[in-house]
XYZ file of C-alpha atoms in Angstrom:
362
model
C -0.001 0.001 -0.001
C 1.405 3.379 -1.017
C 2.219 5.805 1.787
C -0.148 8.771 2.010
C 1.450 12.042 0.994
C 0.452 15.690 1.336
C 2.309 16.514 -1.891
C 0.018 16.570 -4.899
C 1.129 15.692 -8.424
C 0.813 19.391 -9.289
C 3.092 20.202 -6.350
C 5.838 17.883 -7.579
C 5.466 19.149 -11.158
C 5.989 22.677 -9.870
C 8.957 21.592 -7.757
C 10.696 20.021 -10.745
C 10.105 23.077 -12.935
C 11.185 25.408 -10.138
C 14.390 23.485 -9.429
C 15.401 23.082 -13.049
C 15.144 26.830 -13.630
C 18.393 28.694 -12.933
C 18.108 31.492 -10.349
C 21.621 32.466 -9.242
C 22.242 35.113 -6.604
C 21.337 38.495 -8.066
C 19.415 36.905 -10.943
C 16.474 35.286 -9.163
C 13.611 36.974 -11.013
C 12.637 34.184 -13.433
C 12.425 31.701 -10.590
C 10.445 34.184 -8.538
C 7.927 34.527 -11.354
C 7.442 30.733 -11.418
C 7.014 30.727 -7.634
C 4.519 33.584 -7.626
C 2.499 31.969 -10.399
C 2.201 28.772 -8.344
C 1.393 30.654 -5.144
C -1.172 33.013 -6.683
C -4.338 30.945 -5.938
C -3.429 30.712 -2.254
C -2.707 34.342 -1.305
C -4.498 37.684 -1.358
C -1.732 39.842 -2.828
C 1.987 40.063 -3.540
C 4.790 42.355 -2.460
C 8.007 42.566 -4.469
C 11.042 44.756 -3.922
C 13.776 46.384 -5.975
C 16.150 43.407 -5.818
C 13.583 40.687 -6.448
C 12.355 39.328 -3.118
C 8.756 38.129 -3.505
C 6.141 37.898 -0.761
C 2.689 36.350 -0.934
C 0.368 37.883 1.665
C -2.673 36.391 3.388
C -4.780 38.891 5.392
C -2.772 41.947 4.284
C -4.813 44.375 6.440
C -4.028 42.609 9.714
C -1.796 44.570 12.105
C -0.033 41.522 13.580
C 2.361 40.060 11.002
C 3.941 36.609 10.809
C 6.597 35.685 8.245
C 7.407 32.211 6.965
C 10.535 32.419 4.842
C 12.916 30.633 2.521
C 15.502 31.996 0.112
C 15.329 31.846 -3.666
C 18.932 32.085 -4.853
C 21.455 29.421 -5.775
C 25.236 29.521 -5.790
C 26.958 30.246 -9.104
C 30.072 31.683 -10.718
C 30.983 34.896 -12.543
C 33.195 35.199 -15.606
C 36.227 37.004 -14.193
C 38.940 36.806 -16.875
C 39.170 35.579 -20.461
C 42.625 34.522 -21.670
C 44.033 35.256 -25.118
C 43.584 31.531 -25.831
C 39.854 31.698 -25.066
C 39.779 30.066 -21.627
C 37.589 31.536 -18.902
C 38.596 31.993 -15.278
C 35.930 32.548 -12.655
C 35.127 33.994 -9.249
C 32.425 32.847 -6.851
C 28.892 34.199 -6.590
C 28.029 32.668 -3.228
C 29.753 29.623 -1.766
C 30.512 27.752 -4.982
C 32.801 24.793 -4.422
C 36.014 24.684 -6.481
C 36.556 21.054 -5.501
C 33.520 19.795 -7.443
C 33.892 22.034 -10.498
C 36.293 20.037 -12.643
C 34.669 18.080 -15.499
C 31.286 19.719 -14.824
C 29.201 21.155 -17.656
C 28.118 24.781 -17.244
C 25.653 27.280 -18.658
C 26.991 30.796 -19.193
C 24.105 33.268 -19.223
C 24.481 35.983 -21.881
C 22.196 38.474 -23.605
C 22.309 36.178 -26.631
C 21.175 33.198 -24.565
C 22.901 30.239 -22.916
C 26.476 29.464 -23.961
C 27.551 25.934 -23.060
C 30.934 25.226 -21.555
C 32.897 22.758 -19.434
C 35.266 23.036 -16.513
C 38.261 21.225 -17.994
C 40.977 19.428 -16.042
C 44.318 17.871 -17.091
C 44.161 14.148 -17.880
C 45.381 11.762 -15.189
C 48.184 10.649 -17.537
C 49.690 14.147 -17.641
C 49.633 15.059 -13.970
C 52.636 14.871 -11.619
C 51.664 11.921 -9.420
C 54.230 12.850 -6.778
C 52.812 16.365 -6.358
C 49.240 16.450 -7.626
C 47.404 19.761 -7.465
C 43.888 19.877 -6.094
C 41.299 22.024 -7.879
C 41.288 25.587 -6.574
C 39.926 28.913 -7.740
C 43.273 29.804 -9.352
C 43.536 26.711 -11.561
C 39.990 25.808 -12.652
C 38.830 27.283 -15.920
C 35.992 26.952 -18.404
C 36.404 25.895 -22.029
C 33.658 27.011 -24.422
C 35.342 25.537 -27.499
C 37.037 28.751 -28.610
C 40.683 29.422 -29.401
C 40.797 33.179 -28.787
C 39.344 35.864 -26.570
C 37.661 37.459 -29.591
C 35.907 34.194 -30.432
C 34.588 33.942 -26.863
C 33.318 37.494 -26.948
C 31.513 36.898 -30.249
C 29.435 34.290 -28.419
C 28.244 37.074 -26.093
C 30.426 36.056 -23.149
C 32.046 38.878 -21.210
C 33.361 39.592 -17.724
C 30.404 39.588 -15.339
C 28.325 36.921 -17.073
C 26.862 34.579 -14.484
C 27.473 30.821 -14.738
C 25.294 27.967 -13.435
C 25.279 24.196 -13.599
C 22.621 22.566 -15.808
C 22.007 19.560 -13.529
C 18.305 18.774 -13.179
C 15.915 17.182 -10.690
C 15.490 13.444 -10.250
C 14.246 11.057 -7.569
C 16.583 8.456 -6.090
C 15.217 5.226 -4.617
C 11.593 6.464 -4.643
C 11.832 9.090 -1.893
C 15.096 11.054 -2.175
C 14.920 14.325 -4.113
C 18.215 15.148 -5.856
C 19.206 18.342 -7.666
C 21.434 21.387 -7.539
C 19.857 24.335 -5.708
C 17.805 22.343 -3.212
C 19.576 24.929 -1.032
C 17.228 26.653 -0.804
C 14.683 26.239 -3.554
C 13.168 23.621 -1.229
C 12.442 26.378 1.284
C 10.415 28.337 -1.253
C 8.594 25.162 -2.214
C 7.775 24.192 1.370
C 6.378 27.585 2.388
C 4.285 27.632 -0.800
C 2.870 24.247 0.185
C 2.000 25.645 3.626
C 0.002 28.386 1.893
C -1.729 25.791 -0.292
C -2.745 23.681 2.698
C -4.067 26.708 4.590
C -6.255 27.590 1.613
C -7.452 24.056 0.922
C -8.235 23.443 4.595
C -10.045 26.808 4.838
C -7.994 27.886 7.845
C -8.691 31.447 9.016
C -5.550 32.961 10.535
C -5.909 35.736 13.154
C -2.902 37.576 11.714
C -1.330 38.578 8.434
C 0.851 35.838 6.958
C 3.767 36.881 4.763
C 5.076 33.961 2.694
C 8.520 35.353 1.872
C 10.992 34.136 -0.741
C 14.101 36.244 -0.190
C 16.940 36.871 -2.633
C 20.698 37.058 -2.092
C 20.972 34.860 1.005
C 24.063 33.128 -0.326
C 26.148 36.308 -0.169
C 25.149 37.463 3.316
C 21.388 37.346 3.998
C 20.928 40.531 1.973
C 17.408 39.985 0.662
C 16.086 39.188 4.129
C 17.776 42.325 5.490
C 15.863 44.399 2.963
C 12.436 42.788 3.116
C 12.185 42.643 6.915
C 12.420 46.440 6.964
C 9.549 46.547 4.467
C 7.268 44.048 6.230
C 8.187 44.875 9.848
C 7.010 41.475 11.103
C 6.207 40.506 14.681
C 7.238 36.868 14.218
C 9.411 35.034 11.667
C 9.727 31.296 11.073
C 12.604 30.688 8.678
C 13.315 27.467 6.816
C 16.634 26.570 5.216
C 18.720 23.437 4.803
C 21.264 21.969 7.197
C 23.868 19.226 6.893
C 23.254 15.508 7.059
C 26.288 14.658 9.173
C 26.142 10.884 8.649
C 27.993 10.909 5.324
C 31.782 10.292 5.197
C 34.395 12.848 6.263
C 32.087 14.868 8.536
C 32.961 15.247 12.214
C 29.806 14.938 14.338
C 31.630 16.358 17.347
C 31.943 19.582 15.370
C 28.884 19.553 13.091
C 26.324 17.790 15.323
C 24.262 14.680 14.599
C 21.504 15.209 12.025
C 20.420 13.038 9.125
C 17.993 12.876 6.243
C 14.874 10.938 7.139
C 15.166 11.933 10.786
C 12.730 14.818 10.587
C 12.922 18.629 10.600
C 15.867 20.116 12.472
C 15.062 22.724 15.138
C 17.953 25.064 15.944
C 19.194 26.463 19.228
C 21.081 29.744 18.824
C 21.126 33.267 20.272
C 19.068 34.498 17.300
C 16.405 31.871 17.937
C 13.735 33.200 20.314
C 13.319 30.626 23.076
C 9.557 30.841 23.556
C 8.871 30.623 19.826
C 11.210 27.642 19.549
C 9.426 25.900 22.419
C 6.044 26.532 20.763
C 7.382 24.768 17.665
C 8.807 21.862 19.691
C 5.552 21.433 21.622
C 3.665 21.474 18.334
C 5.923 18.755 16.928
C 5.447 16.632 20.039
C 1.668 17.116 20.145
C 1.231 16.381 16.437
C 3.733 13.501 16.533
C 5.993 15.101 13.943
C 9.535 13.701 14.269
C 12.244 16.303 14.749
C 15.954 16.690 15.436
C 17.918 19.331 17.338
C 20.947 21.370 16.330
C 23.033 23.873 18.281
C 24.590 26.884 16.572
C 27.156 29.146 18.184
C 27.254 32.870 17.449
C 24.888 32.733 14.477
C 22.712 30.353 12.486
C 24.188 31.501 9.155
C 20.655 31.704 7.766
C 18.097 34.435 7.173
C 16.966 33.831 10.768
C 19.798 36.132 11.831
C 18.618 38.927 9.536
C 15.025 38.788 10.783
C 15.890 38.345 14.475
C 18.052 41.438 14.714
C 15.850 43.752 12.618
C 13.272 46.343 13.625
C 14.324 46.371 17.273
C 14.127 42.581 17.493
C 11.722 40.099 15.878
C 10.836 36.777 17.534
C 12.446 34.343 15.083
C 13.001 30.619 14.803
C 14.614 28.204 12.362
C 13.242 24.916 11.054
C 15.801 23.251 8.797
C 15.588 20.518 6.185
C 18.454 18.011 6.515
C 20.410 17.712 3.276
C 23.348 15.724 1.936
C 26.173 17.162 -0.198
C 25.416 20.874 0.247
C 26.669 23.226 -2.488
C 27.176 20.394 -4.946
C 25.076 19.482 -7.981
C 23.708 16.369 -6.221
C 22.164 17.847 -3.103
C 19.814 15.266 -1.597
C 16.823 15.439 0.767
C 14.265 12.899 1.978
C 10.639 13.355 0.918
C 9.462 12.485 4.442
C 11.481 15.401 5.839
C 10.082 17.759 3.210
C 6.549 16.803 4.181
C 7.277 17.027 7.897
C 8.803 20.513 7.589
C 5.641 21.602 5.770
C 3.459 20.023 8.480
C 5.501 21.552 11.299
C 5.350 25.077 9.896
C 1.633 24.677 9.148
C 0.737 23.342 12.596
C 2.950 25.912 14.361
C 1.173 28.765 12.590
C -2.123 27.477 13.972
C -0.722 27.818 17.505
C 0.352 31.462 17.170
C -2.094 33.961 18.667
C -2.631 37.495 17.448
C -0.608 39.955 19.522
C 1.673 37.272 20.984
C 4.905 38.969 22.069
C 6.785 35.849 23.206
C 8.111 38.094 25.984
C 10.321 36.440 28.593
C 8.860 38.824 31.171
C 5.124 38.171 30.866
């Protein structure tokens, strides 16, 4: 008997389309349009800002405001230098990993359209076995099949063109979603599904809900910094990804013990408001939603930090989706975790009362 799922066929079709679309940091708008089109039946209106953050609003006239948030951007590269021989050297746009670049295909985005290329690497036969070099930003380069700088430029490629990987969505062993940009396209997907469930279940919220898909998280939480000043929320529940620490070469003593299939990960950190976190934990326990715990130190490294420390302080919490192989082209999550993050956000919203301050002193 097939396991019951809250994800509809239309939901998964949207997810695949949304993931396969490139939306690198600073160039998120096409992905945002797909997201807004999917979300449109479930919200009352949209807010967008100058840099591309998109917000679907339910109950826009309500004074008390609650945000649920993910970020829309994916890591990428920029064209930084074109040699006289037509090879392209790059710099990062976000935390792109030089170690996985070699032998990968790439899409270079130009005004003329996509230009295909590859990150080349010297053949094993030609390398110095006694002193092999590892890939690093200084020695990886892209080959677009040209023999001169002029030939490259005729294709429309110039310094500043953004570069993404073309890898697309697939499902591994029935219930593992695999793709580049699950960090954090999954967040946008999950908060959209929360909005869908609220609409389909005819839930009437006593506050305004701001379903927020922020831009530019990968280069310092910048989109969240901007949009929180616009919304001025009272509460923010952020969702992002976190590491599955059960794969090889990860030190659990340093990174903690979290795994795909184990449930949503609830963070402890100075930016996480204790009473809001406990509301979420109690909700998980009452609704029998499995969850895991993670401790951060000075910061969560997610948009939680941007919301928490804005507008004189916003009660904020973080619910993370465990993920394998972050910032690679084969990021992997478990469908059960995806569904349980959606359920946990949904059920937690139903516990939040209008005007709740989460004050430690009440």
